[in-house]
Amino acid sequence: MLVVHLRKATEKGPRYKKARYAVKFLEQYVKKHMKAKEVKIDQDVNSAIFVNGSKNPPIRIRVSCSKNDKGVVSVKPVKSTVTK
């Protein structure tokens, strides 16, 4: 289980692209920490980031990651994905 802080990623771009930057940051974060070649983000995680629209993503998100033999990491949500 990883807790990913998305605030720094969302401060970089314009307001209407904050959630997109958060998804890209999540992918890079998981790739770095899991030493993966490829990352597959579940649709539930994506919708948890976009829950308040593209202008207001959550500050933190909890995800669980699992790596297969080929080096592909799948990112899935934990029951309470958004933390405040």
GROMACS .gro file of N, CA and C in nm:
model
  252
    1MET      N    1   0.084  -0.118   0.000
    1MET     CA    2   0.000   0.000   0.000
    1MET      C    3   0.088   0.124   0.000
    2LEU      N    4   0.055   0.217  -0.085
    2LEU     CA    5   0.127   0.343  -0.093
    2LEU      C    6   0.031   0.458  -0.068
    3VAL      N    7   0.080   0.560   0.000
    3VAL     CA    8   0.006   0.685   0.013
    3VAL      C    9   0.082   0.787  -0.070
    4VAL      N   10   0.019   0.835  -0.174
    4VAL     CA   11   0.084   0.927  -0.268
    4VAL      C   12   0.030   1.067  -0.243
    5HIS      N   13   0.121   1.161  -0.219
    5HIS     CA   14   0.084   1.301  -0.198
    5HIS      C   15   0.085   1.371  -0.333
    6LEU      N   16  -0.028   1.423  -0.373
    6LEU     CA   17  -0.044   1.478  -0.507
    6LEU      C   18  -0.035   1.630  -0.511
    7ARG      N   19  -0.022   1.695  -0.399
    7ARG     CA   20  -0.029   1.841  -0.396
    7ARG      C   21   0.083   1.906  -0.477
    8LYS      N   22   0.207   1.860  -0.462
    8LYS     CA   23   0.319   1.922  -0.535
    8LYS      C   24   0.303   1.905  -0.685
    9ALA      N   25   0.248   1.795  -0.727
    9ALA     CA   26   0.230   1.771  -0.871
    9ALA      C   27   0.124   1.864  -0.928
   10THR      N   28   0.022   1.893  -0.851
   10THR     CA   29  -0.087   1.975  -0.903
   10THR      C   30  -0.055   2.124  -0.903
   11GLU      N   31   0.047   2.166  -0.831
   11GLU     CA   32   0.084   2.308  -0.827
   11GLU      C   33   0.160   2.351  -0.951
   12LYS      N   34   0.212   2.258  -1.029
   12LYS     CA   35   0.298   2.292  -1.142
   12LYS      C   36   0.223   2.350  -1.261
   13GLY      N   37   0.107   2.296  -1.291
   13GLY     CA   38   0.038   2.334  -1.413
   13GLY      C   39  -0.077   2.430  -1.391
   14PRO      N   40  -0.149   2.459  -1.498
   14PRO     CA   41  -0.267   2.545  -1.485
   14PRO      C   42  -0.378   2.475  -1.409
   15ARG      N   43  -0.472   2.553  -1.362
   15ARG     CA   44  -0.576   2.501  -1.274
   15ARG      C   45  -0.662   2.394  -1.341
   16TYR      N   46  -0.691   2.411  -1.469
   16TYR     CA   47  -0.780   2.317  -1.537
   16TYR      C   48  -0.713   2.185  -1.572
   17LYS      N   49  -0.582   2.171  -1.548
   17LYS     CA   50  -0.511   2.047  -1.576
   17LYS      C   51  -0.459   1.979  -1.450
   18LYS      N   52  -0.503   2.020  -1.334
   18LYS     CA   53  -0.449   1.967  -1.208
   18LYS      C   54  -0.464   1.816  -1.195
   19ALA      N   55  -0.579   1.762  -1.228
   19ALA     CA   56  -0.601   1.619  -1.214
   19ALA      C   57  -0.518   1.540  -1.314
   20ARG      N   58  -0.498   1.592  -1.434
   20ARG     CA   59  -0.412   1.524  -1.532
   20ARG      C   60  -0.269   1.516  -1.482
   21TYR      N   61  -0.220   1.626  -1.423
   21TYR     CA   62  -0.085   1.625  -1.367
   21TYR      C   63  -0.076   1.526  -1.252
   22ALA      N   64  -0.181   1.513  -1.174
   22ALA     CA   65  -0.182   1.419  -1.061
   22ALA      C   66  -0.173   1.275  -1.110
   23VAL      N   67  -0.243   1.241  -1.218
   23VAL     CA   68  -0.238   1.105  -1.272
   23VAL      C   69  -0.099   1.074  -1.326
   24LYS      N   70  -0.039   1.169  -1.396
   24LYS     CA   71   0.096   1.149  -1.448
   24LYS      C   72   0.197   1.134  -1.334
   25PHE      N   73   0.179   1.215  -1.228
   25PHE     CA   74   0.268   1.205  -1.114
   25PHE      C   75   0.255   1.070  -1.045
   26LEU      N   76   0.131   1.022  -1.032
   26LEU     CA   77   0.107   0.891  -0.971
   26LEU      C   78   0.178   0.782  -1.051
   27GLU      N   79   0.170   0.788  -1.182
   27GLU     CA   80   0.236   0.689  -1.266
   27GLU      C   81   0.388   0.693  -1.248
   28GLN      N   82   0.447   0.813  -1.247
   28GLN     CA   83   0.591   0.825  -1.228
   28GLN      C   84   0.633   0.779  -1.089
   29TYR      N   85   0.554   0.811  -0.988
   29TYR     CA   86   0.584   0.774  -0.849
   29TYR      C   87   0.586   0.622  -0.833
   30VAL      N   88   0.486   0.556  -0.888
   30VAL     CA   89   0.478   0.410  -0.877
   30VAL      C   90   0.590   0.345  -0.958
   31LYS      N   91   0.620   0.400  -1.073
   31LYS     CA   92   0.727   0.346  -1.158
   31LYS      C   93   0.861   0.353  -1.084
   32LYS      N   94   0.884   0.462  -1.013
   32LYS     CA   95   1.009   0.481  -0.939
   32LYS      C   96   1.017   0.388  -0.818
   33HIS      N   97   0.911   0.381  -0.739
   33HIS     CA   98   0.915   0.306  -0.615
   33HIS      C   99   0.902   0.156  -0.633
   34MET      N  100   0.837   0.114  -0.739
   34MET     CA  101   0.820  -0.030  -0.765
   34MET      C  102   0.923  -0.082  -0.866
   35LYS      N  103   1.005   0.008  -0.921
   35LYS     CA  104   1.108  -0.028  -1.021
   35LYS      C  105   1.043  -0.105  -1.137
   36ALA      N  106   0.944  -0.041  -1.196
   36ALA     CA  107   0.863  -0.105  -1.298
   36ALA      C  108   0.896  -0.051  -1.437
   37LYS      N  109   0.865  -0.132  -1.536
   37LYS     CA  110   0.880  -0.090  -1.675
   37LYS      C  111   0.753  -0.020  -1.723
   38GLU      N  112   0.639  -0.070  -1.676
   38GLU     CA  113   0.511  -0.018  -1.721
   38GLU      C  114   0.414  -0.016  -1.603
   39VAL      N  115   0.324   0.082  -1.603
   39VAL     CA  116   0.227   0.097  -1.495
   39VAL      C  117   0.087   0.102  -1.555
   40LYS      N  118  -0.003   0.022  -1.500
   40LYS     CA  119  -0.143   0.022  -1.541
   40LYS      C  120  -0.226   0.076  -1.424
   41ILE      N  121  -0.289   0.191  -1.444
   41ILE     CA  122  -0.370   0.253  -1.340
   41ILE      C  123  -0.515   0.209  -1.360
   42ASP      N  124  -0.575   0.157  -1.255
   42ASP     CA  125  -0.713   0.110  -1.259
   42ASP      C  126  -0.809   0.227  -1.280
   43GLN      N  127  -0.922   0.200  -1.341
   43GLN     CA  128  -1.020   0.304  -1.369
   43GLN      C  129  -1.078   0.363  -1.240
   44ASP      N  130  -1.085   0.283  -1.135
   44ASP     CA  131  -1.136   0.333  -1.007
   44ASP      C  132  -1.041   0.436  -0.945
   45VAL      N  133  -0.911   0.416  -0.962
   45VAL     CA  134  -0.812   0.512  -0.912
   45VAL      C  135  -0.825   0.643  -0.990
   46ASN      N  136  -0.839   0.630  -1.121
   46ASN     CA  137  -0.854   0.748  -1.205
   46ASN      C  138  -0.979   0.827  -1.169
   47SER      N  139  -1.088   0.757  -1.147
   47SER     CA  140  -1.212   0.828  -1.110
   47SER      C  141  -1.203   0.886  -0.969
   48ALA      N  142  -1.123   0.825  -0.880
   48ALA     CA  143  -1.102   0.882  -0.747
   48ALA      C  144  -1.024   1.012  -0.755
   49ILE      N  145  -0.933   1.024  -0.850
   49ILE     CA  146  -0.858   1.148  -0.868
   49ILE      C  147  -0.948   1.256  -0.929
   50PHE      N  148  -1.034   1.216  -1.021
   50PHE     CA  149  -1.122   1.312  -1.088
   50PHE      C  150  -1.257   1.329  -1.017
   51VAL      N  151  -1.269   1.282  -0.892
   51VAL     CA  152  -1.397   1.284  -0.822
   51VAL      C  153  -1.453   1.426  -0.805
   52ASN      N  154  -1.368   1.524  -0.785
   52ASN     CA  155  -1.413   1.663  -0.768
   52ASN      C  156  -1.394   1.745  -0.895
   53GLY      N  157  -1.372   1.680  -1.006
   53GLY     CA  158  -1.348   1.750  -1.131
   53GLY      C  159  -1.199   1.762  -1.158
   54SER      N  160  -1.166   1.818  -1.272
   54SER     CA  161  -1.025   1.828  -1.310
   54SER      C  162  -0.954   1.942  -1.240
   55LYS      N  163  -1.028   2.034  -1.181
   55LYS     CA  164  -0.966   2.149  -1.117
   55LYS      C  165  -0.935   2.128  -0.969
   56ASN      N  166  -0.990   2.022  -0.908
   56ASN     CA  167  -0.974   2.005  -0.763
   56ASN      C  168  -0.950   1.858  -0.727
   57PRO      N  169  -0.831   1.803  -0.760
   57PRO     CA  170  -0.802   1.664  -0.722
   57PRO      C  171  -0.774   1.654  -0.572
   58PRO      N  172  -0.780   1.534  -0.516
   58PRO     CA  173  -0.750   1.517  -0.373
   58PRO      C  174  -0.602   1.543  -0.344
   59ILE      N  175  -0.573   1.573  -0.218
   59ILE     CA  176  -0.436   1.601  -0.177
   59ILE      C  177  -0.354   1.473  -0.170
   60ARG      N  178  -0.413   1.367  -0.116
   60ARG     CA  179  -0.347   1.237  -0.102
   60ARG      C  180  -0.439   1.128  -0.153
   61ILE      N  181  -0.377   1.017  -0.193
   61ILE     CA  182  -0.457   0.901  -0.236
   61ILE      C  183  -0.384   0.775  -0.193
   62ARG      N  184  -0.460   0.677  -0.145
   62ARG     CA  185  -0.403   0.547  -0.106
   62ARG      C  186  -0.428   0.447  -0.216
   63VAL      N  187  -0.321   0.378  -0.256
   63VAL     CA  188  -0.333   0.278  -0.361
   63VAL      C  189  -0.255   0.153  -0.321
   64SER      N  190  -0.295   0.041  -0.376
   64SER     CA  191  -0.219  -0.082  -0.358
   64SER      C  192  -0.162  -0.120  -0.493
   65CYS      N  193  -0.038  -0.165  -0.493
   65CYS     CA  194   0.033  -0.195  -0.617
   65CYS      C  195   0.076  -0.341  -0.616
   66SER      N  196   0.065  -0.404  -0.732
   66SER     CA  197   0.114  -0.542  -0.745
   66SER      C  198   0.188  -0.554  -0.877
   67LYS      N  199   0.300  -0.624  -0.872
   67LYS     CA  200   0.388  -0.637  -0.987
   67LYS      C  201   0.385  -0.781  -1.037
   68ASN      N  202   0.375  -0.798  -1.169
   68ASN     CA  203   0.376  -0.933  -1.224
   68ASN      C  204   0.516  -0.969  -1.275
   69ASP      N  205   0.529  -1.086  -1.337
   69ASP     CA  206   0.660  -1.136  -1.380
   69ASP      C  207   0.724  -1.051  -1.489
   70LYS      N  208   0.644  -0.987  -1.571
   70LYS     CA  209   0.697  -0.909  -1.683
   70LYS      C  210   0.739  -0.769  -1.642
   71GLY      N  211   0.717  -0.731  -1.518
   71GLY     CA  212   0.755  -0.598  -1.470
   71GLY      C  213   0.645  -0.495  -1.484
   72VAL      N  214   0.523  -0.539  -1.508
   72VAL     CA  215   0.410  -0.448  -1.520
   72VAL      C  216   0.341  -0.437  -1.384
   73VAL      N  217   0.322  -0.314  -1.338
   73VAL     CA  218   0.261  -0.289  -1.208
   73VAL      C  219   0.117  -0.245  -1.229
   74SER      N  220   0.025  -0.307  -1.158
   74SER     CA  221  -0.115  -0.264  -1.162
   74SER      C  222  -0.146  -0.189  -1.033
   75VAL      N  223  -0.207  -0.073  -1.049
   75VAL     CA  224  -0.239   0.015  -0.937
   75VAL      C  225  -0.389   0.009  -0.915
   76LYS      N  226  -0.429  -0.032  -0.794
   76LYS     CA  227  -0.570  -0.044  -0.759
   76LYS      C  228  -0.597   0.035  -0.632
   77PRO      N  229  -0.721   0.078  -0.613
   77PRO     CA  230  -0.751   0.157  -0.494
   77PRO      C  231  -0.765   0.071  -0.369
   78VAL      N  232  -0.738   0.132  -0.254
   78VAL     CA  233  -0.769   0.073  -0.125
   78VAL      C  234  -0.912   0.115  -0.095
   79LYS      N  235  -0.979   0.050  -0.002
   79LYS     CA  236  -1.122   0.078   0.024
   79LYS      C  237  -1.150   0.228   0.040
   80SER      N  238  -1.079   0.295   0.128
   80SER     CA  239  -1.096   0.441   0.141
   80SER      C  240  -0.979   0.506   0.068
   81THR      N  241  -0.998   0.535  -0.061
   81THR     CA  242  -0.888   0.581  -0.146
   81THR      C  243  -0.848   0.724  -0.117
   82VAL      N  244  -0.942   0.811  -0.091
   82VAL     CA  245  -0.911   0.952  -0.072
   82VAL      C  246  -0.899   0.980   0.076
   83THR      N  247  -0.786   1.042   0.115
   83THR     CA  248  -0.767   1.080   0.255
   83THR      C  249  -0.755   1.231   0.262
   84LYS      N  250  -0.795   1.286   0.375
   84LYS     CA  251  -0.788   1.432   0.389
   84LYS      C  252  -0.691   1.470   0.496
   0.00000   0.00000   0.00000
